[in-house]
mmCIF file of C-alpha atoms and ligand atoms in Angstrom:
data_model
loop_
_atom_site.group_PDB
_atom_site.id
_atom_site.type_symbol
_atom_site.label_atom_id
_atom_site.label_comp_id
_atom_site.label_asym_id
_atom_site.label_seq_id
_atom_site.Cartn_x
_atom_site.Cartn_y
_atom_site.Cartn_z
ATOM 1 C CA UNK F 261 -32.374 43.399 27.247
ATOM 2 C CA UNK F 262 -35.878 43.810 27.656
ATOM 3 C CA UNK F 263 -35.484 47.282 29.126
ATOM 4 C CA UNK F 264 -39.008 47.692 29.326
ATOM 5 C CA UNK F 265 -38.952 44.868 32.051
ATOM 6 C CA UNK F 266 -35.567 45.970 34.100
ATOM 7 C CA UNK F 267 -38.165 49.326 34.524
ATOM 8 C CA UNK F 268 -41.202 47.641 35.871
ATOM 9 C CA UNK F 269 -38.713 47.097 39.420
ATOM 10 C CA UNK F 270 -36.534 50.074 38.780
ATOM 11 C CA UNK F 271 -39.208 52.279 38.325
ATOM 12 C CA UNK F 272 -38.810 54.069 42.100
ATOM 13 C CA UNK F 273 -34.939 54.073 41.925
ATOM 14 C CA UNK F 274 -32.413 57.025 40.367
ATOM 15 C CA UNK F 275 -30.354 54.809 38.151
ATOM 16 C CA UNK F 276 -30.073 51.703 36.512
ATOM 17 C CA UNK F 277 -29.015 48.108 37.106
ATOM 18 C CA UNK F 278 -26.209 48.244 35.682
ATOM 19 C CA UNK F 279 -24.788 51.976 37.465
ATOM 20 C CA UNK F 280 -25.976 50.562 40.601
ATOM 21 C CA UNK F 281 -23.600 47.292 40.336
ATOM 22 C CA UNK F 282 -20.963 49.971 39.394
ATOM 23 C CA UNK F 283 -21.335 53.241 41.696
ATOM 24 C CA UNK F 284 -24.213 51.876 45.287
ATOM 25 C CA UNK F 285 -20.747 51.175 47.179
ATOM 26 C CA UNK F 286 -19.463 55.093 46.126
ATOM 27 C CA UNK F 287 -20.630 55.807 49.229
ATOM 28 C CA UNK F 288 -18.540 53.503 50.961
ATOM 29 C CA UNK F 289 -15.207 54.379 50.025
ATOM 30 C CA UNK F 290 -12.843 54.611 53.074
ATOM 31 C CA UNK F 291 -9.619 55.278 50.482
ATOM 32 C CA UNK F 292 -9.238 57.583 46.754
ATOM 33 C CA UNK F 293 -8.454 53.791 45.339
ATOM 34 C CA UNK F 294 -10.591 53.560 42.068
ATOM 35 C CA UNK F 295 -11.124 49.697 42.775
ATOM 36 C CA UNK F 296 -11.463 48.760 46.474
ATOM 37 C CA UNK F 297 -8.704 47.022 48.484
ATOM 38 C CA UNK F 298 -9.075 44.080 49.959
ATOM 39 C CA UNK F 299 -8.697 43.885 52.995
ATOM 40 C CA UNK F 300 -6.873 40.946 55.137
ATOM 41 C CA UNK F 301 -7.754 42.583 58.225
ATOM 42 C CA UNK F 302 -9.577 40.295 61.184
ATOM 43 C CA UNK F 303 -8.939 43.688 63.305
ATOM 44 C CA UNK F 304 -9.088 47.510 62.999
ATOM 45 C CA UNK F 305 -7.860 49.845 65.314
ATOM 46 C CA UNK F 306 -10.312 51.789 67.558
ATOM 47 C CA UNK F 307 -10.816 54.786 66.696
ATOM 48 C CA UNK F 308 -8.961 57.311 69.762
ATOM 49 C CA UNK F 309 -11.554 60.579 69.556
ATOM 50 C CA UNK F 310 -14.081 57.734 69.587
ATOM 51 C CA UNK F 311 -13.769 55.609 72.508
ATOM 52 C CA UNK F 312 -17.784 54.613 73.106
ATOM 53 C CA UNK F 313 -18.298 50.840 75.002
ATOM 54 C CA UNK F 314 -20.736 48.554 74.061
ATOM 55 C CA UNK F 315 -23.316 48.702 76.215
ATOM 56 C CA UNK F 316 -23.352 52.374 75.693
ATOM 57 C CA UNK F 317 -24.060 51.844 71.752
ATOM 58 C CA UNK F 318 -27.411 52.235 70.238
ATOM 59 C CA UNK F 319 -27.201 50.083 67.908
ATOM 60 C CA UNK F 320 -24.850 48.060 65.674
ATOM 61 C CA UNK F 321 -24.458 50.456 62.493
ATOM 62 C CA UNK F 322 -21.386 51.663 63.864
ATOM 63 C CA UNK F 323 -19.683 47.893 62.942
ATOM 64 C CA UNK F 324 -20.106 49.598 59.051
ATOM 65 C CA UNK F 325 -19.109 53.521 59.351
ATOM 66 C CA UNK F 326 -15.812 52.030 61.454
ATOM 67 C CA UNK F 327 -15.498 48.531 61.391
ATOM 68 C CA UNK F 328 -13.752 46.120 64.697
ATOM 69 C CA UNK F 329 -13.979 42.867 63.588
ATOM 70 C CA UNK F 330 -14.330 41.212 59.946
ATOM 71 C CA UNK F 331 -17.060 38.327 61.960
ATOM 72 C CA UNK F 332 -19.181 41.514 62.531
ATOM 73 C CA UNK F 333 -18.718 43.852 59.331
ATOM 74 C CA UNK F 334 -15.825 44.246 56.988
ATOM 75 C CA UNK F 335 -14.957 47.203 54.746
ATOM 76 C CA UNK F 336 -15.668 44.896 51.471
ATOM 77 C CA UNK F 337 -19.069 43.262 53.321
ATOM 78 C CA UNK F 338 -20.327 46.311 53.435
ATOM 79 C CA UNK F 339 -20.121 47.482 50.233
ATOM 80 C CA UNK F 340 -21.328 44.632 49.079
ATOM 81 C CA UNK F 341 -25.150 45.042 51.704
ATOM 82 C CA UNK F 342 -25.306 48.401 50.500
ATOM 83 C CA UNK F 343 -25.230 47.529 46.412
ATOM 84 C CA UNK F 344 -27.854 44.142 47.064
ATOM 85 C CA UNK F 345 -29.879 46.143 48.657
ATOM 86 C CA UNK F 346 -30.033 48.777 46.274
ATOM 87 C CA UNK F 347 -30.222 46.145 43.493
ATOM 88 C CA UNK F 348 -32.485 43.855 45.346
ATOM 89 C CA UNK F 349 -34.745 46.401 46.876
ATOM 90 C CA UNK F 350 -34.971 45.873 50.119
ATOM 91 C CA UNK F 351 -32.206 45.690 52.975
ATOM 92 C CA UNK F 352 -29.926 43.025 52.231
ATOM 93 C CA UNK F 353 -27.587 40.734 54.584
ATOM 94 C CA UNK F 354 -25.038 38.963 52.893
ATOM 95 C CA UNK F 355 -23.420 35.883 54.209
ATOM 96 C CA UNK F 356 -21.006 33.182 53.935
ATOM 97 C CA UNK F 357 -22.951 31.359 51.578
ATOM 98 C CA UNK F 358 -26.291 30.071 50.081
ATOM 99 C CA UNK F 359 -27.069 27.436 52.932
ATOM 100 C CA UNK F 360 -25.831 30.335 55.598
ATOM 101 C CA UNK F 361 -27.933 32.541 54.494
ATOM 102 C CA UNK F 362 -31.083 29.981 54.117
ATOM 103 C CA UNK F 363 -30.058 28.957 57.709
ATOM 104 C CA UNK F 364 -30.068 32.223 59.357
ATOM 105 C CA UNK F 365 -33.384 32.998 58.076
ATOM 106 C CA UNK F 366 -34.403 29.855 59.588
ATOM 107 C CA UNK F 367 -32.877 30.333 62.731
ATOM 108 C CA UNK F 368 -34.687 34.438 62.789
ATOM 109 C CA UNK F 369 -37.773 33.766 61.799
ATOM 110 C CA UNK F 370 -37.906 30.153 63.885
ATOM 111 C CA UNK F 371 -40.914 28.630 62.658
ATOM 112 C CA UNK F 372 -42.817 25.456 64.062
ATOM 113 C CA UNK F 373 -43.845 24.341 60.401
ATOM 114 C CA UNK F 374 -41.960 24.644 57.326
ATOM 115 C CA UNK F 375 -43.940 24.126 53.680
ATOM 116 C CA UNK F 376 -41.483 22.660 50.869
ATOM 117 C CA UNK F 377 -41.955 21.065 47.875
ATOM 118 C CA UNK F 378 -39.223 20.287 44.972
ATOM 119 C CA UNK F 379 -35.718 22.425 45.654
ATOM 120 C CA UNK F 380 -31.941 22.565 46.205
ATOM 121 C CA UNK F 381 -31.839 19.339 47.733
ATOM 122 C CA UNK F 382 -29.242 21.304 51.160
ATOM 123 C CA UNK F 383 -32.377 23.929 52.133
ATOM 124 C CA UNK F 384 -33.832 20.389 52.359
ATOM 125 C CA UNK F 385 -30.816 18.694 54.032
ATOM 126 C CA UNK F 386 -30.918 22.182 56.615
ATOM 127 C CA UNK F 387 -34.836 21.696 57.654
ATOM 128 C CA UNK F 388 -34.200 17.764 58.321
ATOM 129 C CA UNK F 389 -31.966 19.202 60.855
ATOM 130 C CA UNK F 390 -34.211 21.254 62.350
ATOM 131 C CA UNK F 391 -36.689 18.349 61.888
ATOM 132 C CA UNK F 392 -34.408 16.377 64.068
ATOM 133 C CA UNK F 393 -33.017 18.948 66.664
ATOM 134 C CA UNK F 394 -35.921 20.661 66.983
ATOM 135 C CA UNK F 395 -39.036 19.009 66.239
ATOM 136 C CA UNK F 396 -40.042 21.464 63.381
ATOM 137 C CA UNK F 397 -42.306 19.415 60.973
ATOM 138 C CA UNK F 398 -42.256 19.931 57.216
ATOM 139 C CA UNK F 399 -44.732 19.105 55.282
ATOM 140 C CA UNK F 400 -45.568 19.460 50.987
ATOM 141 C CA UNK F 401 -46.291 22.830 49.541
ATOM 142 C CA UNK F 402 -50.495 20.647 48.823
ATOM 143 C CA UNK F 403 -50.811 21.014 52.810
ATOM 144 C CA UNK F 404 -50.445 24.407 53.405
ATOM 145 C CA UNK F 405 -54.392 25.160 53.586
ATOM 146 C CA UNK F 406 -54.610 22.170 56.070
ATOM 147 C CA UNK F 407 -51.938 22.816 58.675
ATOM 148 C CA UNK F 408 -50.193 26.110 57.961
ATOM 149 C CA UNK F 409 -50.305 28.862 60.765
ATOM 150 C CA UNK F 410 -49.003 32.532 62.454
ATOM 151 C CA UNK F 411 -45.260 32.365 61.633
ATOM 152 C CA UNK F 412 -44.710 29.143 59.307
ATOM 153 C CA UNK F 413 -42.612 29.484 56.439
ATOM 154 C CA UNK F 414 -43.352 28.733 52.931
ATOM 155 C CA UNK F 415 -39.911 28.033 50.756
ATOM 156 C CA UNK F 416 -40.466 28.244 47.183
ATOM 157 C CA UNK F 417 -37.446 28.026 44.641
ATOM 158 C CA UNK F 418 -38.526 29.361 41.126
ATOM 159 C CA UNK F 419 -37.048 28.485 38.474
ATOM 160 C CA UNK F 420 -36.350 25.325 40.612
ATOM 161 C CA UNK F 421 -33.637 23.285 40.846
ATOM 162 C CA UNK F 422 -32.623 20.909 38.684
ATOM 163 C CA UNK F 423 -35.038 21.399 36.162
ATOM 164 C CA UNK F 424 -35.382 25.257 35.550
ATOM 165 C CA UNK F 425 -38.938 24.981 36.013
ATOM 166 C CA UNK F 426 -41.401 28.229 36.795
ATOM 167 C CA UNK F 427 -43.988 27.358 40.085
ATOM 168 C CA UNK F 428 -46.594 30.409 40.591
ATOM 169 C CA UNK F 429 -45.153 32.288 43.095
ATOM 170 C CA UNK F 430 -48.122 34.860 43.466
ATOM 171 C CA UNK F 431 -50.822 31.841 44.176
ATOM 172 C CA UNK F 432 -47.812 30.371 46.743
ATOM 173 C CA UNK F 433 -47.879 34.012 47.945
ATOM 174 C CA UNK F 434 -51.889 34.547 48.229
ATOM 175 C CA UNK F 435 -51.866 30.782 50.175
ATOM 176 C CA UNK F 436 -49.261 31.358 52.526
ATOM 177 C CA UNK F 437 -50.289 34.290 53.949
ATOM 178 C CA UNK F 438 -54.067 33.552 53.991
ATOM 179 C CA UNK F 439 -53.051 31.400 56.460
ATOM 180 C CA UNK F 440 -50.251 33.656 58.354
ATOM 181 C CA UNK F 441 -47.486 32.300 57.608
ATOM 182 C CA UNK F 442 -44.591 33.956 55.213
ATOM 183 C CA UNK F 443 -43.067 32.880 52.113
ATOM 184 C CA UNK F 444 -39.490 32.671 50.817
ATOM 185 C CA UNK F 445 -38.524 32.659 47.422
ATOM 186 C CA UNK F 446 -35.325 31.339 47.219
ATOM 187 C CA UNK F 447 -34.924 33.662 43.151
ATOM 188 C CA UNK F 448 -30.884 32.241 42.878
ATOM 189 C CA UNK F 449 -32.420 30.721 39.429
ATOM 190 C CA UNK F 450 -33.243 33.910 37.895
ATOM 191 C CA UNK F 451 -32.436 36.961 40.218
ATOM 192 C CA UNK F 452 -32.327 40.600 38.237
ATOM 193 C CA UNK F 453 -33.327 41.445 36.143
ATOM 194 C CA UNK F 454 -34.509 38.479 35.376
ATOM 195 C CA UNK F 455 -37.338 37.856 37.727
ATOM 196 C CA UNK F 456 -38.240 40.619 40.430
ATOM 197 C CA UNK F 457 -40.115 38.621 43.041
ATOM 198 C CA UNK F 458 -41.280 41.177 45.559
ATOM 199 C CA UNK F 459 -43.439 42.192 42.854
ATOM 200 C CA UNK F 460 -45.820 38.672 42.873
ATOM 201 C CA UNK F 461 -45.501 38.629 47.406
ATOM 202 C CA UNK F 462 -42.668 36.987 48.005
ATOM 203 C CA UNK F 463 -41.980 38.443 51.942
ATOM 204 C CA UNK F 464 -38.089 37.047 51.967
ATOM 205 C CA UNK F 465 -35.880 36.577 48.688
ATOM 206 C CA UNK F 466 -32.795 34.306 49.322
ATOM 207 C CA UNK F 467 -29.892 33.728 46.770
ATOM 208 C CA UNK F 468 -26.789 31.798 46.719
ATOM 209 C CA UNK F 469 -24.017 34.317 45.479
ATOM 210 C CA UNK F 470 -21.953 31.951 45.002
ATOM 211 C CA UNK F 471 -24.079 31.258 41.406
ATOM 212 C CA UNK F 472 -24.647 34.259 39.478
ATOM 213 C CA UNK F 473 -23.702 37.435 41.653
ATOM 214 C CA UNK F 474 -20.909 35.777 41.407
ATOM 215 C CA UNK F 475 -20.851 34.271 38.575
ATOM 216 C CA UNK F 476 -16.658 33.252 38.171
ATOM 217 C CA UNK F 477 -16.962 29.565 40.173
ATOM 218 C CA UNK F 478 -14.623 30.759 42.828
ATOM 219 C CA UNK F 479 -16.546 31.942 45.649
ATOM 220 C CA UNK F 480 -18.680 30.810 48.099
ATOM 221 C CA UNK F 481 -21.650 33.881 49.691
ATOM 222 C CA UNK F 482 -25.533 33.908 50.396
ATOM 223 C CA UNK F 483 -27.718 37.339 50.554
ATOM 224 C CA UNK F 484 -31.425 37.043 52.038
ATOM 225 C CA UNK F 485 -32.962 41.037 51.210
ATOM 226 C CA UNK F 486 -36.054 41.817 53.523
ATOM 227 C CA UNK F 487 -38.491 44.730 53.409
ATOM 228 C CA UNK F 488 -38.163 45.577 56.970
ATOM 229 C CA UNK F 489 -34.714 47.597 58.162
ATOM 230 C CA UNK F 490 -35.448 46.232 61.907
ATOM 231 C CA UNK F 491 -35.073 42.616 60.370
ATOM 232 C CA UNK F 492 -31.948 43.041 58.686
ATOM 233 C CA UNK F 493 -30.711 43.906 61.959
ATOM 234 C CA UNK F 494 -31.723 41.887 63.887
ATOM 235 C CA UNK F 495 -29.886 39.379 61.218
ATOM 236 C CA UNK F 496 -26.879 41.377 61.464
ATOM 237 C CA UNK F 497 -26.824 40.933 65.029
ATOM 238 C CA UNK F 498 -27.511 37.499 64.712
ATOM 239 C CA UNK F 499 -24.991 36.934 62.291
ATOM 240 C CA UNK F 500 -22.113 37.303 64.179
ATOM 241 C CA UNK F 501 -22.441 35.211 66.916
ATOM 242 C CA UNK F 502 -23.605 32.048 63.839
ATOM 243 C CA UNK F 503 -20.403 33.369 62.645
ATOM 244 C CA UNK F 504 -21.715 33.496 59.115
ATOM 245 C CA UNK F 505 -20.210 37.060 57.773
ATOM 246 C CA UNK F 506 -18.510 36.337 53.875
ATOM 247 C CA UNK F 507 -14.982 36.541 53.810
ATOM 248 C CA UNK F 508 -12.428 38.740 53.712
ATOM 249 C CA UNK F 509 -11.654 37.597 50.125
ATOM 250 C CA UNK F 510 -14.442 36.782 48.976
ATOM 251 C CA UNK F 511 -16.334 39.445 49.217
ATOM 252 C CA UNK F 512 -13.910 41.410 47.336
ATOM 253 C CA UNK F 513 -14.392 39.358 44.512
ATOM 254 C CA UNK F 514 -17.819 39.241 45.009
ATOM 255 C CA UNK F 515 -17.271 43.382 44.515
ATOM 256 C CA UNK F 516 -15.428 42.520 41.475
ATOM 257 C CA UNK F 517 -17.989 40.709 40.012
ATOM 258 C CA UNK F 518 -20.978 42.371 40.612
ATOM 259 C CA UNK F 519 -19.608 44.847 38.005
ATOM 260 C CA UNK F 520 -20.007 42.896 35.466
ATOM 261 C CA UNK F 521 -23.250 40.755 36.650
ATOM 262 C CA UNK F 522 -26.037 42.584 34.585
ATOM 263 C CA UNK F 523 -23.647 41.581 30.879
ATOM 264 C CA UNK F 524 -23.032 37.987 32.141
ATOM 265 C CA UNK F 525 -27.052 36.831 33.251
ATOM 266 C CA UNK F 526 -28.370 38.732 30.301
ATOM 267 C CA UNK F 527 -25.535 36.625 28.088
ATOM 268 C CA UNK F 528 -26.420 33.394 30.087
ATOM 269 C CA UNK F 529 -29.946 33.997 29.743
ATOM 270 C CA UNK F 530 -30.031 34.502 26.004
ATOM 271 C CA UNK F 531 -27.761 31.724 25.114
ATOM 272 C CA UNK F 532 -29.970 29.170 27.059
ATOM 273 C CA UNK F 533 -32.869 29.792 26.132
ATOM 274 C CA UNK F 534 -31.597 29.738 22.318
ATOM 275 C CA UNK F 535 -29.897 25.893 23.336
ATOM 276 C CA UNK F 536 -33.328 25.442 25.222
ATOM 277 C CA UNK F 537 -35.513 25.721 22.032
ATOM 278 C CA UNK F 538 -32.709 24.376 19.658
ATOM 279 C CA UNK F 539 -32.679 21.013 21.866
ATOM 280 C CA UNK F 540 -36.891 21.058 22.003
ATOM 281 C CA UNK F 541 -36.730 21.632 17.671
ATOM 282 C CA UNK F 542 -34.629 18.441 17.086
ATOM 283 C CA UNK F 543 -35.839 16.754 20.094
ATOM 284 C CA UNK F 544 -36.781 13.917 17.316
ATOM 285 C CA UNK F 545 -33.221 13.383 16.117
ATOM 286 C CA UNK F 546 -32.424 12.342 19.398
ATOM 287 C CA UNK F 547 -35.297 10.163 19.754
ATOM 288 C CA UNK F 548 -32.835 7.093 21.057
ATOM 289 C CA UNK F 549 -30.906 9.298 23.525
ATOM 290 C CA UNK F 550 -33.066 12.552 25.096
ATOM 291 C CA UNK F 551 -35.956 11.687 27.145
ATOM 292 C CA UNK F 552 -37.686 15.213 28.401
ATOM 293 C CA UNK F 553 -36.041 18.569 28.222
ATOM 294 C CA UNK F 554 -37.321 21.036 31.542
ATOM 295 C CA UNK F 555 -37.076 24.789 31.033
ATOM 296 C CA UNK F 556 -38.960 27.731 31.876
ATOM 297 C CA UNK F 557 -39.139 28.635 28.124
ATOM 298 C CA UNK F 558 -41.129 25.120 27.687
ATOM 299 C CA UNK F 559 -43.840 26.467 29.923
ATOM 300 C CA UNK F 560 -47.101 27.639 28.641
ATOM 301 C CA UNK F 561 -48.512 29.044 31.916
ATOM 302 C CA UNK F 562 -49.137 32.426 31.803
ATOM 303 C CA UNK F 563 -47.643 33.480 35.228
ATOM 304 C CA UNK F 564 -44.268 32.245 34.032
ATOM 305 C CA UNK F 565 -43.589 35.414 31.254
ATOM 306 C CA UNK F 566 -45.152 37.039 34.072
ATOM 307 C CA UNK F 567 -42.484 36.110 36.272
ATOM 308 C CA UNK F 568 -39.182 36.263 34.502
ATOM 309 C CA UNK F 569 -39.805 39.911 32.732
ATOM 310 C CA UNK F 570 -36.608 39.554 31.768
ATOM 311 C CA UNK F 571 -35.135 37.012 29.962
ATOM 312 C CA UNK F 572 -35.738 32.742 31.281
ATOM 313 C CA UNK F 573 -32.770 31.409 34.284
ATOM 314 C CA UNK F 574 -29.777 29.901 32.180
ATOM 315 C CA UNK F 575 -30.410 26.304 33.818
ATOM 316 C CA UNK F 576 -32.226 23.603 31.984
ATOM 317 C CA UNK F 577 -32.468 19.889 32.498
ATOM 318 C CA UNK F 578 -32.746 16.949 30.694
ATOM 319 C CA UNK F 579 -33.114 13.500 30.950
ATOM 320 C CA UNK F 580 -31.689 10.536 28.972
ATOM 321 C CA UNK F 581 -32.989 7.450 28.104
ATOM 322 C CA UNK F 582 -30.543 5.265 30.473
ATOM 323 C CA UNK F 583 -27.949 6.038 32.702
ATOM 324 C CA UNK F 584 -25.029 5.094 31.139
ATOM 325 C CA UNK F 585 -25.948 8.120 28.598
ATOM 326 C CA UNK F 586 -25.924 9.883 31.348
ATOM 327 C CA UNK F 587 -22.246 8.800 32.519
ATOM 328 C CA UNK F 588 -20.914 8.956 28.707
ATOM 329 C CA UNK F 589 -22.986 12.780 27.328
ATOM 330 C CA UNK F 590 -20.230 14.786 29.635
ATOM 331 C CA UNK F 591 -16.854 12.767 28.108
ATOM 332 C CA UNK F 592 -18.077 13.582 24.617
ATOM 333 C CA UNK F 593 -18.772 17.261 25.328
ATOM 334 C CA UNK F 594 -15.803 19.803 24.635
ATOM 335 C CA UNK F 595 -17.083 22.695 25.819
ATOM 336 C CA UNK F 596 -19.443 21.824 28.800
ATOM 337 C CA UNK F 597 -16.986 20.682 32.310
ATOM 338 C CA UNK F 598 -18.528 17.725 34.504
ATOM 339 C CA UNK F 599 -19.038 19.704 37.666
ATOM 340 C CA UNK F 600 -21.852 20.392 40.349
ATOM 341 C CA UNK F 601 -23.076 24.548 40.786
ATOM 342 C CA UNK F 602 -24.044 26.546 37.937
ATOM 343 C CA UNK F 603 -23.866 29.581 36.970
ATOM 344 C CA UNK F 604 -20.399 30.668 36.308
ATOM 345 C CA UNK F 605 -19.412 31.875 32.597
ATOM 346 C CA UNK F 606 -18.242 28.702 31.914
ATOM 347 C CA UNK F 607 -20.698 26.314 31.145
ATOM 348 C CA UNK F 608 -21.424 23.091 33.147
ATOM 349 C CA UNK F 609 -23.093 20.025 32.994
ATOM 350 C CA UNK F 610 -23.986 17.268 35.516
ATOM 351 C CA UNK F 611 -25.479 13.922 35.917
ATOM 352 C CA UNK F 612 -27.142 15.294 38.769
ATOM 353 C CA UNK F 613 -27.223 11.929 40.317
ATOM 354 C CA UNK F 614 -23.811 12.676 41.732
ATOM 355 C CA UNK F 615 -25.032 15.020 44.317
ATOM 356 C CA UNK F 616 -28.558 15.000 44.800
ATOM 357 C CA UNK F 617 -29.821 11.977 46.335
ATOM 358 C CA UNK F 618 -33.453 12.201 45.893
ATOM 359 C CA UNK F 619 -33.657 12.858 41.831
ATOM 360 C CA UNK F 620 -34.215 11.354 38.855
ATOM 361 C CA UNK F 621 -31.192 9.273 37.898
ATOM 362 C CA UNK F 622 -31.371 9.959 34.311
ATOM 363 C CA UNK F 623 -30.740 13.804 35.278
ATOM 364 C CA UNK F 624 -28.375 15.914 33.446
ATOM 365 C CA UNK F 625 -28.502 19.379 34.623
ATOM 366 C CA UNK F 626 -26.493 22.378 32.184
ATOM 367 C CA UNK F 627 -25.434 25.862 33.346
ATOM 368 C CA UNK F 628 -25.516 28.028 30.878
ATOM 369 C CA UNK F 629 -21.777 30.004 30.603
ATOM 370 C CA UNK F 630 -21.038 32.761 28.505
ATOM 371 C CA UNK F 631 -19.647 30.635 25.720
ATOM 372 C CA UNK F 632 -21.025 31.988 22.230
ATOM 373 C CA UNK F 633 -24.391 29.854 21.787
ATOM 374 C CA UNK F 634 -23.737 28.570 18.713
ATOM 375 C CA UNK F 635 -20.381 26.325 19.456
ATOM 376 C CA UNK F 636 -22.890 25.461 22.504
ATOM 377 C CA UNK F 637 -25.261 24.526 20.045
ATOM 378 C CA UNK F 638 -23.210 22.502 18.151
ATOM 379 C CA UNK F 639 -20.776 21.040 21.133
ATOM 380 C CA UNK F 640 -24.095 19.456 22.394
ATOM 381 C CA UNK F 641 -25.337 18.375 18.718
ATOM 382 C CA UNK F 642 -22.757 16.566 18.435
ATOM 383 C CA UNK F 643 -22.560 14.867 21.614
ATOM 384 C CA UNK F 644 -25.998 13.540 20.911
ATOM 385 C CA UNK F 645 -26.070 12.874 17.819
ATOM 386 C CA UNK F 646 -22.644 10.297 19.357
ATOM 387 C CA UNK F 647 -24.947 8.555 21.707
ATOM 388 C CA UNK F 648 -27.839 8.409 19.380
ATOM 389 C CA UNK F 649 -25.909 6.575 16.480
ATOM 390 C CA UNK F 650 -24.451 4.159 19.118
ATOM 391 C CA UNK F 651 -27.793 3.317 20.323
HETATM 392 N N1 PLP A 131 -29.993 27.902 46.747
HETATM 393 C C1 PLP A 131 -29.954 26.938 45.419
HETATM 394 C C2 PLP A 131 -31.538 27.284 44.623
HETATM 395 C C3 PLP A 131 -28.871 26.299 44.943
HETATM 396 O O1 PLP A 131 -28.939 25.827 43.812
HETATM 397 C C4 PLP A 131 -27.921 25.751 46.036
HETATM 398 C C5 PLP A 131 -27.011 25.363 45.643
HETATM 399 O O2 PLP A 131 -26.241 25.328 44.843
HETATM 400 C C6 PLP A 131 -28.161 26.992 47.442
HETATM 401 C C7 PLP A 131 -29.272 27.925 47.548
HETATM 402 C C8 PLP A 131 -27.138 26.854 47.950
HETATM 403 O O3 PLP A 131 -26.660 28.216 48.007
HETATM 404 P P1 PLP A 131 -24.278 27.667 48.187
HETATM 405 O O4 PLP A 131 -23.540 26.325 47.665
HETATM 406 O O5 PLP A 131 -24.052 29.081 48.154
HETATM 407 O O6 PLP A 131 -24.914 27.095 50.005
#
């Protein structure tokens, strides 16, 4: 882990990432248990000495201090927001999934136009619903100068799903701001300490916490981080009625996952970088199978290293020569499950055509886990060699 990199953004903080992950919610302790309890209750007894009607509340902060009903807030969702606000350096609002978080941002900012390039197909599907129902216009990023105006949203995913390649956030922020539009950066593929999108002009940062923050392929969640407290309050208020707060059990699991998050993502990043280097160095040995390798570590533009200050993202993609090879490669792998999603400690490959209707039909996405990089490299090399020999 590049210590200097971690310090660039966190210099203003009292503690480092790993400490904040373990102690950022100490202030929310309600009991003496060291491990936070799993709270399954949806409703909480009113305090006999604090019977204030809703209409007399100045704001909604009370629901975090004294939980009322779990759709509003519950003890572990409050703990998560304390940690995420600290590690993501803003005001964090937690959701039941990454898509619920994106939808909440659309409801809040209510843009007339969305500028969007390659991105997770589900995000695009939400944009399509907004277009169908409310006539919101969608444009490619190239059209920002032509059509963007005040209050519009520019949505950028970097590194991008499923390629794992990076775009220049700073330049896009400049272009969006010149037209009065706001830039959302989906930084799911490189959460801190890999990338701090605030440093490059993001106005809103979004994460699917299902991926690296969750890290064990067993929960769904999402986070939005904003710079203004007032926006986070409005998002929390809206969330009550959208019904998209993170669930009770999931919040406990996510909290537990966060304690080890930095160790996991750092190892996943290192593993992915080693595997991509191996594939790139040996590509000619697999020339009848392996056509292209996509990953930020193979990009030469200057902004890539500046953005990925703590390491490259743990997802990369390859294209093979035929669809048949894409079907067969996963069958030949021992340590990569053939499944969708990413970010877990277990490595996955996905013939992306299985879930993404818009993608190259010969693309395999690789999500690198926490196994030994040597074992993963041997596994991939042997599967590619089998396909090479058969071609
Ligand atoms: N953003 C990115 C980049 C993703 O890859 C995904 C899911 O794969 C999402 C958002 C949506 O997250 P979730 O599945 O938690 O709703």
